[in-house]
Amino acid sequence: DKILQVANMEKSKPLNTFNPTGMMEFTKDDCPKNAKEKQEMEKYPMRTVVGCLLYLSLMTRPAITKAVSAASSIVSNPGKAHWKNVQHIIRYINGARDHGIIYRPESSMEIRSSVDADWAGCKTTRKSTSGWVIFLAGGPVLWKSAKQSIVARSVFESELTALYSHLGDVQWMRDLMEFWGFKQKPTIVDIDNEDVYRRCQELKLTQLNRHIGIRYSSVCEMYDAGVFEPLEQGGIRGQCC
């Protein structure tokens, strides 16, 4: 209710579904170009609303994480198109009031995760965005969506970079669970890229991938150490080399 009041959207029509892929963009091309346009945007509480949405995305709403993360990158100079996209997120939140995260006590206490990336998804910088989620007891407990610091040359590089970053959080979560007394088998990580699925199980540096050799070597080392087991999305479980 607070977000609706701040955004002056108490009478807006709720949305029951939310899918930002291909329809929600936060690019600098839509930012105000002159002082008049900037002044006009001052009447919209963009920074306050995005701050509230960031809190929700971090606490209980993983579905909006990517869109809200993108929105936070333009709050210093938002345009009308950006505000329209934020309104779409608010309408979804309004329509999903009764949605929540359910944890089941009878579920396994072994963590499982899924990781993905959209290659060159940012039309301004051509950088990819990494996204991952860690599940425990039947529900998500950690999730993140963030733009990668490099411009990936290929789908493989963007997906491997996402996996490399994600495994650090997997290791931290595994250490935490084992500290609490819950022993962990190799964590199953869902990967939707066949190339990454195959190559993360055996280190093969070539002229084409040596520029990402550190990330590649680290991923393979964690696989060999039994930290994770890749599962190609589609159902074939990874086999040890």
Short mmCIF file of C-alpha atoms in Angstrom, two decimals:
data_model
loop_
_atom_site.label_atom_id
_atom_site.label_comp_id
_atom_site.label_asym_id
_atom_site.label_seq_id
_atom_site.Cartn_x
_atom_site.Cartn_y
_atom_site.Cartn_z
CA ASP A 1 0.00 0.00 0.00
CA LYS A 2 2.85 2.40 0.80
CA ILE A 3 4.38 2.01 -2.66
CA LEU A 4 1.00 2.59 -4.30
CA GLN A 5 0.50 5.74 -2.25
CA VAL A 6 3.96 7.12 -2.95
CA ALA A 7 3.56 6.44 -6.68
CA ASN A 8 -0.04 7.78 -6.64
CA MET A 9 -1.29 4.50 -8.11
CA GLU A 10 -3.97 3.43 -5.61
CA LYS A 11 -6.52 3.10 -8.43
CA SER A 12 -4.23 1.37 -10.92
CA LYS A 13 -5.22 -1.98 -12.43
CA PRO A 14 -3.31 -4.91 -10.86
CA LEU A 15 -1.37 -7.39 -13.01
CA ASN A 16 -1.28 -11.11 -12.25
CA THR A 17 1.77 -11.96 -14.35
CA PHE A 18 5.19 -10.40 -14.79
CA ASN A 19 7.65 -11.07 -17.60
CA PRO A 20 10.09 -8.24 -18.36
CA THR A 21 12.00 -10.13 -21.08
CA GLY A 22 11.79 -8.25 -24.36
CA MET A 23 9.40 -5.60 -23.09
CA MET A 24 11.06 -3.71 -20.24
CA GLU A 25 14.18 -1.69 -20.96
CA PHE A 26 16.02 0.92 -18.91
CA THR A 27 18.41 2.51 -21.38
CA LYS A 28 20.12 5.91 -21.41
CA ASP A 29 18.44 6.63 -24.74
CA ASP A 30 15.21 7.26 -22.83
CA CYS A 31 16.80 9.67 -20.33
CA PRO A 32 15.83 13.38 -20.49
CA LYS A 33 17.79 15.31 -23.10
CA ASN A 34 17.32 18.86 -21.82
CA ALA A 35 16.54 20.89 -18.69
CA LYS A 36 12.81 21.08 -19.48
CA GLU A 37 12.45 17.30 -19.66
CA LYS A 38 14.45 16.88 -16.43
CA GLN A 39 12.23 19.38 -14.64
CA GLU A 40 9.13 17.56 -15.84
CA MET A 41 10.41 14.29 -14.38
CA GLU A 42 10.90 15.84 -10.94
CA LYS A 43 7.19 15.34 -10.18
CA TYR A 44 7.65 11.55 -10.25
CA PRO A 45 9.06 9.97 -7.02
CA MET A 46 11.34 7.67 -8.99
CA ARG A 47 14.14 7.34 -6.44
CA THR A 48 11.81 6.65 -3.52
CA VAL A 49 9.75 4.09 -5.41
CA VAL A 50 12.77 2.24 -6.80
CA GLY A 51 14.24 2.15 -3.28
CA CYS A 52 11.08 0.46 -2.00
CA LEU A 53 11.12 -2.00 -4.91
CA LEU A 54 14.79 -2.82 -4.24
CA TYR A 55 13.88 -3.76 -0.69
CA LEU A 56 11.08 -6.01 -1.90
CA SER A 57 13.28 -7.65 -4.55
CA LEU A 58 15.95 -8.42 -1.95
CA MET A 59 13.52 -9.79 0.64
CA THR A 60 10.63 -11.69 -0.94
CA ARG A 61 10.28 -10.92 -4.67
CA PRO A 62 12.97 -12.62 -6.76
CA ALA A 63 10.79 -12.32 -9.89
CA ILE A 64 11.35 -8.57 -10.11
CA THR A 65 15.06 -8.57 -9.25
CA LYS A 66 16.40 -8.11 -12.79
CA ALA A 67 13.98 -5.33 -13.71
CA VAL A 68 14.47 -3.45 -10.43
CA SER A 69 18.24 -3.78 -10.68
CA ALA A 70 18.07 -2.23 -14.15
CA ALA A 71 15.77 0.54 -12.90
CA SER A 72 18.22 1.45 -10.13
CA SER A 73 20.89 2.21 -12.72
CA ILE A 74 18.97 5.21 -14.13
CA VAL A 75 17.38 6.77 -11.01
CA SER A 76 19.73 9.77 -11.23
CA ASN A 77 18.26 10.78 -14.58
CA PRO A 78 15.02 8.89 -15.31
CA GLY A 79 12.77 9.42 -18.31
CA LYS A 80 9.06 8.90 -18.92
CA ALA A 81 9.65 5.47 -20.46
CA HIS A 82 11.53 4.43 -17.32
CA TRP A 83 8.69 5.60 -15.09
CA LYS A 84 6.19 3.67 -17.21
CA ASN A 85 8.23 0.50 -16.70
CA VAL A 86 8.38 1.08 -12.95
CA GLN A 87 4.61 1.50 -12.92
CA HIS A 88 4.34 -1.89 -14.60
CA ILE A 89 6.38 -3.45 -11.77
CA ILE A 90 4.16 -1.76 -9.17
CA ARG A 91 1.00 -3.04 -10.84
CA TYR A 92 2.43 -6.56 -10.72
CA ILE A 93 3.28 -6.22 -7.02
CA ASN A 94 -0.27 -5.01 -6.41
CA GLY A 95 -1.71 -8.03 -8.23
CA ALA A 96 0.59 -10.50 -6.46
CA ARG A 97 -0.10 -9.51 -2.87
CA ASP A 98 -1.00 -13.06 -1.89
CA HIS A 99 2.10 -14.57 -3.53
CA GLY A 100 4.92 -15.69 -1.28
CA ILE A 101 7.81 -18.07 -0.74
CA ILE A 102 7.00 -21.44 0.80
CA TYR A 103 9.59 -23.56 2.60
CA ARG A 104 8.81 -27.20 3.32
CA PRO A 105 10.28 -28.75 6.49
CA GLU A 106 10.19 -32.23 4.94
CA SER A 107 12.38 -31.11 2.01
CA SER A 108 16.08 -31.86 1.78
CA MET A 109 18.53 -29.53 3.55
CA GLU A 110 20.95 -29.81 0.66
CA ILE A 111 21.14 -26.63 -1.38
CA ARG A 112 20.50 -26.52 -5.12
CA SER A 113 20.90 -23.64 -7.52
CA SER A 114 20.28 -22.33 -11.01
CA VAL A 115 22.35 -19.81 -12.98
CA ASP A 116 21.89 -18.00 -16.30
CA ALA A 117 23.03 -14.97 -18.30
CA ASP A 118 21.68 -12.90 -21.17
CA TRP A 119 24.51 -12.36 -23.62
CA ALA A 120 24.99 -8.67 -24.55
CA GLY A 121 21.59 -7.90 -23.07
CA CYS A 122 22.37 -4.23 -22.36
CA LYS A 123 21.87 -2.33 -25.61
CA THR A 124 23.91 0.63 -24.34
CA THR A 125 27.07 -1.11 -23.11
CA ARG A 126 26.52 -4.58 -24.69
CA LYS A 127 27.33 -6.12 -21.32
CA SER A 128 25.56 -9.27 -20.15
CA THR A 129 23.52 -9.67 -16.99
CA SER A 130 24.09 -12.59 -14.64
CA GLY A 131 21.24 -14.10 -12.68
CA TRP A 132 21.19 -16.91 -10.15
CA VAL A 133 19.11 -18.36 -7.33
CA ILE A 134 19.92 -20.81 -4.52
CA PHE A 135 17.16 -23.08 -3.23
CA LEU A 136 16.83 -24.69 0.19
CA ALA A 137 13.92 -26.61 1.73
CA GLY A 138 11.87 -26.21 -1.43
CA GLY A 139 12.18 -22.43 -1.79
CA PRO A 140 14.66 -19.74 -2.81
CA VAL A 141 16.90 -18.35 -0.05
CA LEU A 142 19.45 -16.32 -2.03
CA TRP A 143 19.16 -14.68 -5.44
CA LYS A 144 20.85 -11.97 -7.44
CA SER A 145 20.77 -10.21 -10.80
CA ALA A 146 23.70 -7.99 -11.77
CA LYS A 147 25.37 -6.66 -14.87
CA GLN A 148 28.74 -8.25 -15.61
CA SER A 149 31.84 -6.06 -15.39
CA ILE A 150 33.14 -7.13 -18.80
CA VAL A 151 31.78 -7.28 -22.33
CA ALA A 152 31.59 -11.00 -23.12
CA ARG A 153 32.75 -12.04 -26.58
CA SER A 154 30.42 -15.05 -26.78
CA VAL A 155 27.47 -16.76 -25.13
CA PHE A 156 29.91 -19.24 -23.56
CA GLU A 157 31.94 -16.44 -21.99
CA SER A 158 28.88 -14.70 -20.54
CA GLU A 159 27.47 -17.96 -19.15
CA LEU A 160 30.84 -19.01 -17.72
CA THR A 161 31.29 -15.60 -16.09
CA ALA A 162 27.87 -15.96 -14.48
CA LEU A 163 28.75 -19.44 -13.21
CA TYR A 164 32.14 -18.27 -11.92
CA SER A 165 30.55 -15.46 -9.89
CA HIS A 166 27.74 -17.69 -8.67
CA LEU A 167 30.01 -20.45 -7.35
CA GLY A 168 31.50 -18.09 -4.78
CA ASP A 169 28.04 -17.73 -3.22
CA VAL A 170 27.44 -21.47 -3.51
CA GLN A 171 30.65 -22.14 -1.58
CA TRP A 172 29.67 -19.62 1.09
CA MET A 173 26.22 -21.19 1.47
CA ARG A 174 27.70 -24.68 1.65
CA ASP A 175 30.12 -23.60 4.39
CA LEU A 176 27.27 -22.02 6.33
CA MET A 177 25.08 -25.13 6.09
CA GLU A 178 27.92 -27.43 7.16
CA PHE A 179 28.70 -25.11 10.08
CA TRP A 180 25.10 -25.65 11.20
CA GLY A 181 25.58 -29.41 10.93
CA PHE A 182 23.98 -30.12 7.54
CA LYS A 183 26.45 -32.06 5.42
CA GLN A 184 26.36 -31.22 1.73
CA LYS A 185 26.85 -33.38 -1.32
CA PRO A 186 28.12 -31.69 -4.50
CA THR A 187 25.60 -28.92 -5.11
CA ILE A 188 23.51 -29.43 -8.23
CA VAL A 189 23.70 -26.32 -10.40
CA ASP A 190 21.22 -26.02 -13.27
CA ILE A 191 22.98 -24.71 -16.40
CA ASP A 192 21.12 -23.99 -19.64
CA ASN A 193 24.20 -23.73 -21.87
CA GLU A 194 25.44 -27.04 -23.28
CA ASP A 195 28.95 -25.71 -23.95
CA VAL A 196 29.44 -24.55 -20.35
CA TYR A 197 27.90 -27.77 -19.07
CA ARG A 198 30.53 -29.85 -20.91
CA ARG A 199 33.59 -27.63 -20.48
CA CYS A 200 33.22 -26.93 -16.77
CA GLN A 201 33.98 -30.60 -16.13
CA GLU A 202 37.36 -30.59 -17.88
CA LEU A 203 39.86 -27.76 -18.29
CA LYS A 204 40.90 -27.22 -21.90
CA LEU A 205 42.57 -23.86 -22.45
CA THR A 206 42.87 -22.76 -26.07
CA GLN A 207 43.63 -19.56 -27.96
CA LEU A 208 39.90 -18.86 -28.01
CA ASN A 209 39.34 -19.02 -24.26
CA ARG A 210 42.71 -18.25 -22.64
CA HIS A 211 41.66 -14.61 -22.02
CA ILE A 212 39.16 -16.00 -19.46
CA GLY A 213 41.58 -18.65 -18.22
CA ILE A 214 41.40 -17.63 -14.55
CA ARG A 215 37.61 -17.86 -14.40
CA TYR A 216 37.59 -21.06 -16.44
CA SER A 217 40.29 -22.69 -14.28
CA SER A 218 38.51 -21.69 -11.06
CA VAL A 219 35.21 -23.24 -12.22
CA CYS A 220 36.91 -26.50 -13.19
CA GLU A 221 38.83 -26.59 -9.91
CA MET A 222 35.61 -26.25 -7.91
CA TYR A 223 34.06 -29.05 -9.96
CA ASP A 224 37.05 -31.31 -9.29
CA ALA A 225 36.85 -30.45 -5.58
CA GLY A 226 33.25 -31.69 -5.44
CA VAL A 227 31.74 -28.28 -4.72
CA PHE A 228 29.14 -28.55 -7.47
CA GLU A 229 27.72 -30.91 -10.06
CA PRO A 230 26.37 -29.38 -13.28
CA LEU A 231 22.90 -30.32 -14.46
CA GLU A 232 22.05 -29.33 -17.99
CA GLN A 233 18.54 -27.88 -18.07
CA GLY A 234 16.78 -30.55 -20.02
CA GLY A 235 17.45 -33.36 -17.62
CA ILE A 236 20.84 -35.01 -18.17
CA ARG A 237 22.72 -35.08 -14.92
CA GLY A 238 26.46 -34.38 -15.06
CA GLN A 239 28.81 -37.35 -14.82
CA CYS A 240 32.17 -37.17 -13.09
CA CYS A 241 35.19 -37.34 -15.38
#
